[in-house]
XYZ file of C-alpha atoms in Angstrom:
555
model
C -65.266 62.231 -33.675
C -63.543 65.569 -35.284
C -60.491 66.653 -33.426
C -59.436 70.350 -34.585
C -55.715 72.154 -33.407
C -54.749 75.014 -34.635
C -50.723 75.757 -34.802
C -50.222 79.135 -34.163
C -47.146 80.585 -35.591
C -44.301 83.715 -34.632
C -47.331 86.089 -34.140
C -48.827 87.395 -30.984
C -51.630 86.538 -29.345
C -54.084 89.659 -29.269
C -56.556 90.160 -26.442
C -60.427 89.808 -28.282
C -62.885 91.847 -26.662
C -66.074 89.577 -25.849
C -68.956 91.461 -27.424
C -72.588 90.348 -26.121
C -74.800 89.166 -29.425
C -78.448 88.671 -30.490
C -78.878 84.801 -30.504
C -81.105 83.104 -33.035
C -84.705 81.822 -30.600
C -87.568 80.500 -31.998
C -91.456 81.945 -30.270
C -90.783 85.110 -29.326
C -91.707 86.803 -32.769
C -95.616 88.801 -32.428
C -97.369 86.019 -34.614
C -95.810 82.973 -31.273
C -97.608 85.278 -29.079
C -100.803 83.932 -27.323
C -103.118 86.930 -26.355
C -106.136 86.930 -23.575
C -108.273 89.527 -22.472
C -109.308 90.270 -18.623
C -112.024 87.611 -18.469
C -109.509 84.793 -20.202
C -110.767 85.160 -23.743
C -108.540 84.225 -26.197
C -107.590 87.560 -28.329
C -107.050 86.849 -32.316
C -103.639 88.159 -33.334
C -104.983 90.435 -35.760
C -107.363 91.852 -33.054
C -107.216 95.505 -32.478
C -106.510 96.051 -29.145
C -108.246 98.942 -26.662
C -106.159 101.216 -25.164
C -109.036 100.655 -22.374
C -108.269 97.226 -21.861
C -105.506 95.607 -20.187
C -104.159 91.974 -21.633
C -102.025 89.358 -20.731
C -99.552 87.830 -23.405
C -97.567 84.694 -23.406
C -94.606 83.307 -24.884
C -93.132 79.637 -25.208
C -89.493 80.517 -26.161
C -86.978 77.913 -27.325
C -83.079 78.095 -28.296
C -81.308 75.919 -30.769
C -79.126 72.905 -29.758
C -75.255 74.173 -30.377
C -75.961 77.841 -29.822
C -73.467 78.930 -27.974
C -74.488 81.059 -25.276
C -72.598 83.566 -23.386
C -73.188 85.702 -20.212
C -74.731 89.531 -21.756
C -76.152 87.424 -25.107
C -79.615 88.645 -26.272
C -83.162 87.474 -27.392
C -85.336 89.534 -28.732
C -89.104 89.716 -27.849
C -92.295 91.038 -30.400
C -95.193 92.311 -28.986
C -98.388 91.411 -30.638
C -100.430 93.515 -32.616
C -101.195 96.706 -32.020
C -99.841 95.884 -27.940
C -97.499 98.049 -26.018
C -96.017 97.892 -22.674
C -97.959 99.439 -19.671
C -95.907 99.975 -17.227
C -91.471 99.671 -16.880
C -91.210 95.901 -16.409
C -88.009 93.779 -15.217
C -89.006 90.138 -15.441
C -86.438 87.461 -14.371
C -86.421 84.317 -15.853
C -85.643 81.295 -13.694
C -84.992 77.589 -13.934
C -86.597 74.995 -11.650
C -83.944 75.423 -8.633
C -85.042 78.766 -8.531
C -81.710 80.346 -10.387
C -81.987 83.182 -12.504
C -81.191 82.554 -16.216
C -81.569 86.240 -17.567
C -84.002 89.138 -17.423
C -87.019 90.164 -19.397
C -86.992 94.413 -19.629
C -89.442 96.708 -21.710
C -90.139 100.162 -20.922
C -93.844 101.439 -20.490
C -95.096 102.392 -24.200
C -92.755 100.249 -25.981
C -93.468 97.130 -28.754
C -90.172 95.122 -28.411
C -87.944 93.771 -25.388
C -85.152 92.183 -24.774
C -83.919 88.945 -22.820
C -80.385 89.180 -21.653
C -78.927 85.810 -20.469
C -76.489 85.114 -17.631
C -73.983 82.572 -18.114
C -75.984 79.880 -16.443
C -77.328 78.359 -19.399
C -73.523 78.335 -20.877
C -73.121 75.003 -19.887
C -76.244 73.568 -20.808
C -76.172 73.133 -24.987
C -79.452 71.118 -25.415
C -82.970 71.482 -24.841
C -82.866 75.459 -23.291
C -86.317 76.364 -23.400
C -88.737 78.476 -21.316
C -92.059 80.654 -20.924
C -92.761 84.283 -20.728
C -95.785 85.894 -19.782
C -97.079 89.506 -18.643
C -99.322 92.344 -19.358
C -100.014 94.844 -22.223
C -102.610 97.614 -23.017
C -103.642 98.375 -26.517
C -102.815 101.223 -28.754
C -105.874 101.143 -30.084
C -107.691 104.893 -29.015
C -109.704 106.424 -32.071
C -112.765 104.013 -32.048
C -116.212 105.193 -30.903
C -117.315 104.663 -27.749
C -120.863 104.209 -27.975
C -123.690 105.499 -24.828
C -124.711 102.763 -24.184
C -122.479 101.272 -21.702
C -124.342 102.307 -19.079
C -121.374 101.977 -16.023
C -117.756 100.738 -16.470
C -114.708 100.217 -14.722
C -111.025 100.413 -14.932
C -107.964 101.043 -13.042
C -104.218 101.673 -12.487
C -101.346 101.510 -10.589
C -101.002 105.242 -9.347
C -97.981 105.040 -7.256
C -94.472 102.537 -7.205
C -91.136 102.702 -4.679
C -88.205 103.262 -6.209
C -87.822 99.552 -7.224
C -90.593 99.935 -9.456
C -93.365 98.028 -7.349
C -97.106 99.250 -7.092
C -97.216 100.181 -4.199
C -100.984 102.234 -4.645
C -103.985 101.263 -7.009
C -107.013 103.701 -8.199
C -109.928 102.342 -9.640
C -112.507 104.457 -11.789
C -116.597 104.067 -11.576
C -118.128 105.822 -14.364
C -122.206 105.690 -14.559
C -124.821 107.608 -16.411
C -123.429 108.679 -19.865
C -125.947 110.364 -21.750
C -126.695 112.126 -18.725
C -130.336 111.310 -17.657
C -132.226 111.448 -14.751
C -131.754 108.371 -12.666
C -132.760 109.415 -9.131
C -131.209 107.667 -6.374
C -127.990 105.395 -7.182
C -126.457 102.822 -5.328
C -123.123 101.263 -6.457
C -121.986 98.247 -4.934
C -118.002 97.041 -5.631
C -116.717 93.988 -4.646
C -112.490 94.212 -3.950
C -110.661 91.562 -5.295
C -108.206 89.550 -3.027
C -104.428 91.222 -2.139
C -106.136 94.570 -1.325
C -107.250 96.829 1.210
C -109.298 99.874 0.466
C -107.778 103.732 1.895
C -110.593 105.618 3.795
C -111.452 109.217 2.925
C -109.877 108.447 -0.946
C -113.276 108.622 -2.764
C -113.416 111.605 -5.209
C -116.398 111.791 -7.477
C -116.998 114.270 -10.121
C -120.421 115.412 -11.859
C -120.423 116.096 -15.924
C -120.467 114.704 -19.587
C -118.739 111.905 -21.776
C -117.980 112.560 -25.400
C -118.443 109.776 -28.362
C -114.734 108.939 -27.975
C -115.301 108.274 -24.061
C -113.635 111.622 -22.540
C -114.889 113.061 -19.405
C -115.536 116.708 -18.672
C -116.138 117.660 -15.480
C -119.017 120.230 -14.071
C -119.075 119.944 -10.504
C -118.452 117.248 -7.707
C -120.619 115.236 -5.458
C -120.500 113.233 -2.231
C -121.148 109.907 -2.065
C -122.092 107.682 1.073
C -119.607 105.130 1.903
C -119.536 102.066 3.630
C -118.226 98.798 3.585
C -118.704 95.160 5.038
C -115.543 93.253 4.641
C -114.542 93.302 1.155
C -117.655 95.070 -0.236
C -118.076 98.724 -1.020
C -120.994 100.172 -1.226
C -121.757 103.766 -2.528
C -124.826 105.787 -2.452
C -125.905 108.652 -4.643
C -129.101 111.253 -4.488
C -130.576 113.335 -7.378
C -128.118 112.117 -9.915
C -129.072 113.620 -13.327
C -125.450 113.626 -15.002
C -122.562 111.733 -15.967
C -120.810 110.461 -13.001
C -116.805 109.129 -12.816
C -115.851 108.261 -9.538
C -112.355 107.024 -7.799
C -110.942 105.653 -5.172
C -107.672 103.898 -3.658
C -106.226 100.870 -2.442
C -102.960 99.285 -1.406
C -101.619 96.323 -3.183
C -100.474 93.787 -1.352
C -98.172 91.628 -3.305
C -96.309 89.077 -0.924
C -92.801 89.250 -2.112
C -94.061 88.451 -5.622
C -92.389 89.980 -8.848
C -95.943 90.390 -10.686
C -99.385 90.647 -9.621
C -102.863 91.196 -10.763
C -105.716 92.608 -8.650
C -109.557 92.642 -9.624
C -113.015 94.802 -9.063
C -115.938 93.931 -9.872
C -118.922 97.016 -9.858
C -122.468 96.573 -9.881
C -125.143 98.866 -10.516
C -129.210 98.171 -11.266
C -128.576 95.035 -12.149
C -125.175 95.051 -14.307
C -121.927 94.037 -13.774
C -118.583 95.314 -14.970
C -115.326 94.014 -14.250
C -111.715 94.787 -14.203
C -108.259 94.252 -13.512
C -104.832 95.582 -12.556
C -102.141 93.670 -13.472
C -98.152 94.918 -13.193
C -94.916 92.402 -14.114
C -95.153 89.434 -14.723
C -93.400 85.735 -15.212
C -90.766 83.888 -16.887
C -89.137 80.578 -16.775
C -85.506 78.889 -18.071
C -83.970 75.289 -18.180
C -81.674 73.418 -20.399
C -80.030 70.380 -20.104
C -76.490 69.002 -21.468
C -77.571 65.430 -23.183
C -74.034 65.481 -24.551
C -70.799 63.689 -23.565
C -68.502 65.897 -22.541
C -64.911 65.943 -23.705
C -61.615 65.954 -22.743
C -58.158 67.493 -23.428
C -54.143 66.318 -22.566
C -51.669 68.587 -22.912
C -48.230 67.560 -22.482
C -45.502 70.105 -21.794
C -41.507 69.028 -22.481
C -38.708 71.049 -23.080
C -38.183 72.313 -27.135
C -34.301 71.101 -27.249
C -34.672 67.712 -25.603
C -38.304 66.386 -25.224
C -38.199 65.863 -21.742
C -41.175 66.563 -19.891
C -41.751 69.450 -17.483
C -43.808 69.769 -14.488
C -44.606 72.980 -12.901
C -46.040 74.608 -15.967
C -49.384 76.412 -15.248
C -51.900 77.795 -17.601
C -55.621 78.687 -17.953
C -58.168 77.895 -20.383
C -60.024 80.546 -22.716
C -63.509 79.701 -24.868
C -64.297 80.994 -28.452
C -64.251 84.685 -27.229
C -61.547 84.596 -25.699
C -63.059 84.472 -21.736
C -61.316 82.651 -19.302
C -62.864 79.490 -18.296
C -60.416 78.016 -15.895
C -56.929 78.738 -14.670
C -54.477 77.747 -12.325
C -54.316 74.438 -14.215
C -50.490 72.898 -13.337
C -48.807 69.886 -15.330
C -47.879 67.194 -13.357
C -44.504 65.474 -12.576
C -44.767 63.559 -15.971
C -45.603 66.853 -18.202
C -49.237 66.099 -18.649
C -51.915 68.268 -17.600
C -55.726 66.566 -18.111
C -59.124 68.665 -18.442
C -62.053 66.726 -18.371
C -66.066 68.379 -18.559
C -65.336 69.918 -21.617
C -68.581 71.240 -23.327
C -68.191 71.025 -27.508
C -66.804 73.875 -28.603
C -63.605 75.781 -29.428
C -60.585 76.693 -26.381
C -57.416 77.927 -26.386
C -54.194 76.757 -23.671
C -52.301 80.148 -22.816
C -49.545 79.808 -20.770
C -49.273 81.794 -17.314
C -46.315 80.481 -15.727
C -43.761 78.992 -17.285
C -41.535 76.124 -15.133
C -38.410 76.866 -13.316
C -34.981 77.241 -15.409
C -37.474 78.455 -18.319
C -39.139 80.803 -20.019
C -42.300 81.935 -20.727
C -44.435 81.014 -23.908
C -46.204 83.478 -25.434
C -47.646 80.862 -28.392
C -51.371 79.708 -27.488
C -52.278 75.986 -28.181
C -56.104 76.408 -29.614
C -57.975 72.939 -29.672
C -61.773 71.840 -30.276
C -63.878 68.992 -28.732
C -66.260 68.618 -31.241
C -69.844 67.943 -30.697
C -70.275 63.852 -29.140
C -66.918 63.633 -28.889
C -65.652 60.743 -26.478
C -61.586 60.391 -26.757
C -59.283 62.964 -25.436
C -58.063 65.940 -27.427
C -54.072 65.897 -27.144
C -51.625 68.501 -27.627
C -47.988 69.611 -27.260
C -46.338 72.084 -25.733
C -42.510 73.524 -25.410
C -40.524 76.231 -23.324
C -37.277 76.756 -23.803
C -34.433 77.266 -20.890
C -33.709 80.710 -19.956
C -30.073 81.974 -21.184
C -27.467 82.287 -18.158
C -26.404 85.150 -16.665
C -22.957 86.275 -17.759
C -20.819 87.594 -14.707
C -17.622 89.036 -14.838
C -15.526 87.881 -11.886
C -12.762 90.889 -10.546
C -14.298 93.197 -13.201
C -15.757 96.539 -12.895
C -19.863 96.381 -11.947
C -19.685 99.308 -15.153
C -16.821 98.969 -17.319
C -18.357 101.392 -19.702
C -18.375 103.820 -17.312
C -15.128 104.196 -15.357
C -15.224 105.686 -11.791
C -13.086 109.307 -12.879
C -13.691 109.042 -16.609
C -13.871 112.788 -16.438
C -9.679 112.832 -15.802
C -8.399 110.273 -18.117
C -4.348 110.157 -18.294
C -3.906 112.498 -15.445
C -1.284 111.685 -13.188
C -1.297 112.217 -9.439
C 1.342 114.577 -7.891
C 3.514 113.340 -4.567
C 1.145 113.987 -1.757
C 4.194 113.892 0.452
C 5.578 116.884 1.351
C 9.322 115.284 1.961
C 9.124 114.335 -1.547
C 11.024 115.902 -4.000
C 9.643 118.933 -5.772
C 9.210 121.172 -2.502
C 10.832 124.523 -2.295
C 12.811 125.986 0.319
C 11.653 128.995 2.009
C 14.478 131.801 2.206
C 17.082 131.443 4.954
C 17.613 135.003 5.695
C 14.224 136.480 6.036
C 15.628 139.946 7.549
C 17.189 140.330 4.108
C 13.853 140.546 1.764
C 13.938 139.720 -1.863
C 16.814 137.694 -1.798
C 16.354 133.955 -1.958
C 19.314 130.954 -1.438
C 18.742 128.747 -4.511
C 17.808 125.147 -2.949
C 20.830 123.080 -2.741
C 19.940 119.057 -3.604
C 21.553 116.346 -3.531
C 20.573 113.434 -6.277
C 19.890 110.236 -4.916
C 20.497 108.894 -8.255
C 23.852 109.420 -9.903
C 22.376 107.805 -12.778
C 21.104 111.384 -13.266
C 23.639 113.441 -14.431
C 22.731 117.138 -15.097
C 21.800 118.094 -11.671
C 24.552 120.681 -9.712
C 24.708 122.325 -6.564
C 25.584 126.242 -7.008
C 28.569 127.114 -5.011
C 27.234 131.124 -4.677
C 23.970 130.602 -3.590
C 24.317 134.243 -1.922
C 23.956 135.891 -5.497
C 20.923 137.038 -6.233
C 18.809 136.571 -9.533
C 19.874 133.791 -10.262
C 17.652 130.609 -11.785
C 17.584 127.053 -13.347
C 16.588 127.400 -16.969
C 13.064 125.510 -17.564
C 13.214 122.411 -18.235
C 12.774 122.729 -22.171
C 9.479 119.406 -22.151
C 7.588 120.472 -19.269
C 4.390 122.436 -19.612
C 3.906 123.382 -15.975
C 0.298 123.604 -14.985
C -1.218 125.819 -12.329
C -2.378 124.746 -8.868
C -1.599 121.182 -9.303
C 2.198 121.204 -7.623
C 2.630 120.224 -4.097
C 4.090 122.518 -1.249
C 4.890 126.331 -1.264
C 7.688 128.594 -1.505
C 7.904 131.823 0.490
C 9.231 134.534 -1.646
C 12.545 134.397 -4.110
C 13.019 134.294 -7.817
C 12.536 130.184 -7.787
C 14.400 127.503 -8.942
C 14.278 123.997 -10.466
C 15.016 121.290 -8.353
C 15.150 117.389 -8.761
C 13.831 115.349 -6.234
C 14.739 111.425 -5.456
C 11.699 110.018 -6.956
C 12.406 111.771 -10.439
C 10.068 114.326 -9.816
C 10.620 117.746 -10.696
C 9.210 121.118 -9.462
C 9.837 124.488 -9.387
C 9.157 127.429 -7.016
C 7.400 130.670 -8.351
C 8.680 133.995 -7.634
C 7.242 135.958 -5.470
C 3.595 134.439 -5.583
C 5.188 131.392 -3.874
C 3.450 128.794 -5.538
C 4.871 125.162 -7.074
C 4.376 123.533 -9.864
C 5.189 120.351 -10.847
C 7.118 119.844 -14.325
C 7.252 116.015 -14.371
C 7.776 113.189 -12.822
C 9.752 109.804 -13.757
C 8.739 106.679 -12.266
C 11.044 103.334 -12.198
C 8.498 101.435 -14.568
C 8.227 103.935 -17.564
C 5.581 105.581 -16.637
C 4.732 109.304 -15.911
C 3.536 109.248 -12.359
C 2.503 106.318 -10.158
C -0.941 105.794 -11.875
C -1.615 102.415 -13.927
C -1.052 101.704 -17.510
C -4.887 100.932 -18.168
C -5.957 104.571 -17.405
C -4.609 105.647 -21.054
C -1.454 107.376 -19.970
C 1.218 107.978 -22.606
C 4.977 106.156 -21.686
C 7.444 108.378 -20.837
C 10.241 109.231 -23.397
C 13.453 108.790 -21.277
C 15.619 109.302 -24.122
C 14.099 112.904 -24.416
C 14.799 112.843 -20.807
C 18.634 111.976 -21.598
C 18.979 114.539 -23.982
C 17.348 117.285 -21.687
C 19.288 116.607 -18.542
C 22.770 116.602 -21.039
C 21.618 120.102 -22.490
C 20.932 120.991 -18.590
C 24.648 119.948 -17.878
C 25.956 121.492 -20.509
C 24.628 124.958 -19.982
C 25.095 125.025 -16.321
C 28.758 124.813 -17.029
C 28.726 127.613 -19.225
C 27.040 129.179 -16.550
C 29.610 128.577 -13.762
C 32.621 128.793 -16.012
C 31.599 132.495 -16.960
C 30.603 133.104 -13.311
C 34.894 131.801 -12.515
C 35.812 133.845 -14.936
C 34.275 136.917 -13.690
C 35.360 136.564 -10.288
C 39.377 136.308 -10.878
């Protein structure tokens, strides 16, 4: 016993196409051919064959032990010498339960056909072997036909369904050739079995044969008629010429897929005889003489060896067809086939156990031919990688929920807070605004004074030198005046725009260091509070300039 397993390596395992093949058989050739005429006479195979004539051939067809057969596999089949196909035939080929093993075709005209196999005879490797037999006309239509025949008969299936069965036959009585005077003429024709002659379809023509048989007609006559159970009989007056009659019947075939159907015409004393014959037979067995073999495969995890159950895969043959599937390992990692025919398989995986992954790496393996122990083999999955999970984290920490605003700080949203301006006192007395008086809440602060004049007009806080005051972001309005800087509790600043009566925050000062309220991670800069220092000194000491010039100006 050979035992074969292939390793496959890091590659991947490509789909392959099945392709249907010609498979070697031995006595279909032309020469295996066995050839009878109408009457049973054995035809030589160098015979030419009439084109008048129909013939049966037979086959005894055999495949080789080991050919591997596969459902859409060919065999081809030679017609004999100088033999074509008659009519479109579709022979099946069945065993001795009655199951189709494949199909015999030709077309009408043609010298070769095919058997195509179904996939019964897959599992049978020894002794396939069967018969074929059906009907052929010859090619054969340039000899001379001499004048002396006398009367003759042929015929052919005029009319099929659309499945291809006769379903109407014609039959031809031709009498008189050389055309000479023969009087009164009775014709007697005896049906063969499985038909039943069609009233009113006689047609018979008057006229001449040519040496190569060919009928040209000159006028018509009219024939009596009658019949006694399966007997015709036909009566002619004042015949002096050629004479080709015809006539119909209707095949009855009895569910059969082939059928042949005889006449037999008599006239002074001679008898012709012919046939109609359409399909035809075939037969197919095969037997499997061998042991069959058997596989293990045993499925365990690559890091540790311990076996897995759960695994499920399916079984492919040589080209790559599945076979079987749904096959599961059991509890102990083993999964046995049994039945195997000798031949080559591959194990692909289709669903891996739970916890692991999926293996994409087929385990090929042969039983070979008489083969009695098991064919074992190995396989591994490996255990999926965790999930990583990121407790408290953001579900996108590349993408941040505002990444469009990074480092922007959010303004008071309460109004008491500081940074608000105070609408004028004294609206009767437009244009005149009362500079905001505020009281720190932090003496911490220095810098920040209260004007004692607030009823002089024009006058303002200088800037605060570090603030770049932006637009629409401040909180709360002023009504009117020339503006003013203010300080509010929280170390926010803000300042109220002349007449437009918009604010503006300048900056803010939070206890932890940082420029608003917003948290260190959003990429905010720390806030400089020396720079603040030195600002709020330079604050103090100009607003004392400021108020000692306004002293001196008033005494």
């Amino acid at each position: 016993m050979a035992l074969t397993v292939f390793l496959v390596g890091s590659g991947t395992f490509g789909t392959v196409t099945a392709h249907a093949a010609e498979i070697p058989t031995s006595g279909l050739t032309a020469g295996d051919a066995t050839v009878l005429d109408i009457n049973g006479n054995s035809v030589p195979d160098n015979g030419d064959l009439s084109w008048w004539t129909n013939y049966s051939v037979a086959y005894d067809w055999s495949i080789p032990n080991g050919t591997t057969i596969k459902a859409g596999d060919t065999a081809v089949v030679e017609l004999p010498n100088s033999a074509q196909a008659k009519h479109d035939l579709n022979i099946p080929l069945v065993n001795d339960l009655g199951v189709v093993v494949g199909t015999f075709s030709i077309k009408a005209g043609e010298t070769t056909g095919t058997i195509t196999f179904n996939d019964v005879l897959t599992s049978q490797t020894t002794n396939r072997k069967g018969t074929l037999s059906f009907y052929v006309r010859g090619s054969n239509t340039s000899s001379d036909v001499n004048m002396e025949w006398g009367l003759n008969k042929v015929g052919w299936i005029s009319e099929k369904d659309a499945n291809g069965v006769p379903t109407k036959l014609t039959w031809n009585v031709a009498f008189n050739p050389k055309g000479i005077n023969l009087g009164n003429v009775t014709v007697t024709d005896t049906l063969g079995p499985n038909q039943t002659f069609v009233p009113g379809s006689v047609i018979a023509s008057t006229g001449s044969y040519d040496s190569a048989g060919h009928f040209s007609t000159s006028g018509s006559t009219t024939p009596t008629v009658s019949q006694s159970g399966n007997v015709l009989t036909f009566g002619f007056t004042d015949v002096t010429t050629a004479v080709n009659m015809t006539y119909n019947t209707v095949p009855d075939l009895n569910g059969a897929a082939s059928g042949t159907w005889k006449n037999s015409a008599s006239l002074n004393g001679k008898t012709v005889d012919s046939q109609i014959a359409w399909g035809g037979s075939g037969t197919g067995n095969g037997t499997n003489d061998q042991d069959l073999g058997e596989v293990i495969l045993t499925k365990m995890d690559k890091s540790t060896g311990m076996s897995l159950a759960g695994a499920e895969y399916e079984i492919r043959d040589a080209n790559n067809d599945v076979i079987m599937s749904g096959l599961s390992t059991e509890s102990n990692g083993e999964l046995r086939v049994k039945d195997l025919a000798a031949g080559s398989y591959t194990f692909v995986e289709t669903k891996a156990p739970e916890g692991y992954e999926l293996s994409t790496e087929p385990i090929p393996f042969t039983i070979a031919v008489g083969q009695t122990s098991a064919v074992t083999v190995n396989a591994f999955d490996e255990e999926e990688a965790p999930s990583v999970t990121y407790p408290g984290g953001p579900e996108n920490p590349e993408n941040p929920e505002e990444p469009e605003n990074p480092g922007t700080t959010t303004p008071p949203t309460n109004p008491g807070n500081p940074g608000t301006t105070t609408p004028p006192t004294h609206p009767e007395n437009p244009g005149t605004t009362t500079p905001p008086t505020t009281t720190p809440t932090h003496p911490e602060n220095p810098g920040t004074t209260t004007p004692t004049h607030p009823e002089t007009p024009g006058t303002t806080t200088p800037t605060h030198p570090s603030t770049t005051y932006k637009p629409g972001s401040g909180s709360g309005a002023a009504n009117g005046g020339a503006g003013g800087y203010v300080t509010g509790n929280n170390g926010y600043a803000g300042s109220s725009s002349g007449n437009n009566g918009y604010g503006y925050p300048v900056a803010s000062g939070s206890g932890n260091g940082y420029v608003g309220s917003t948290l260190p991670q959003t990429g905010e800069r720390r806030s400089n509070t020396v720079s603040y220092w030195i600002a709020a000194l330079a604050l103090v000491a100009v607003a004392s300039g400021l108020w000692y010039d306004w002293k001196r100006k008033h005494h």
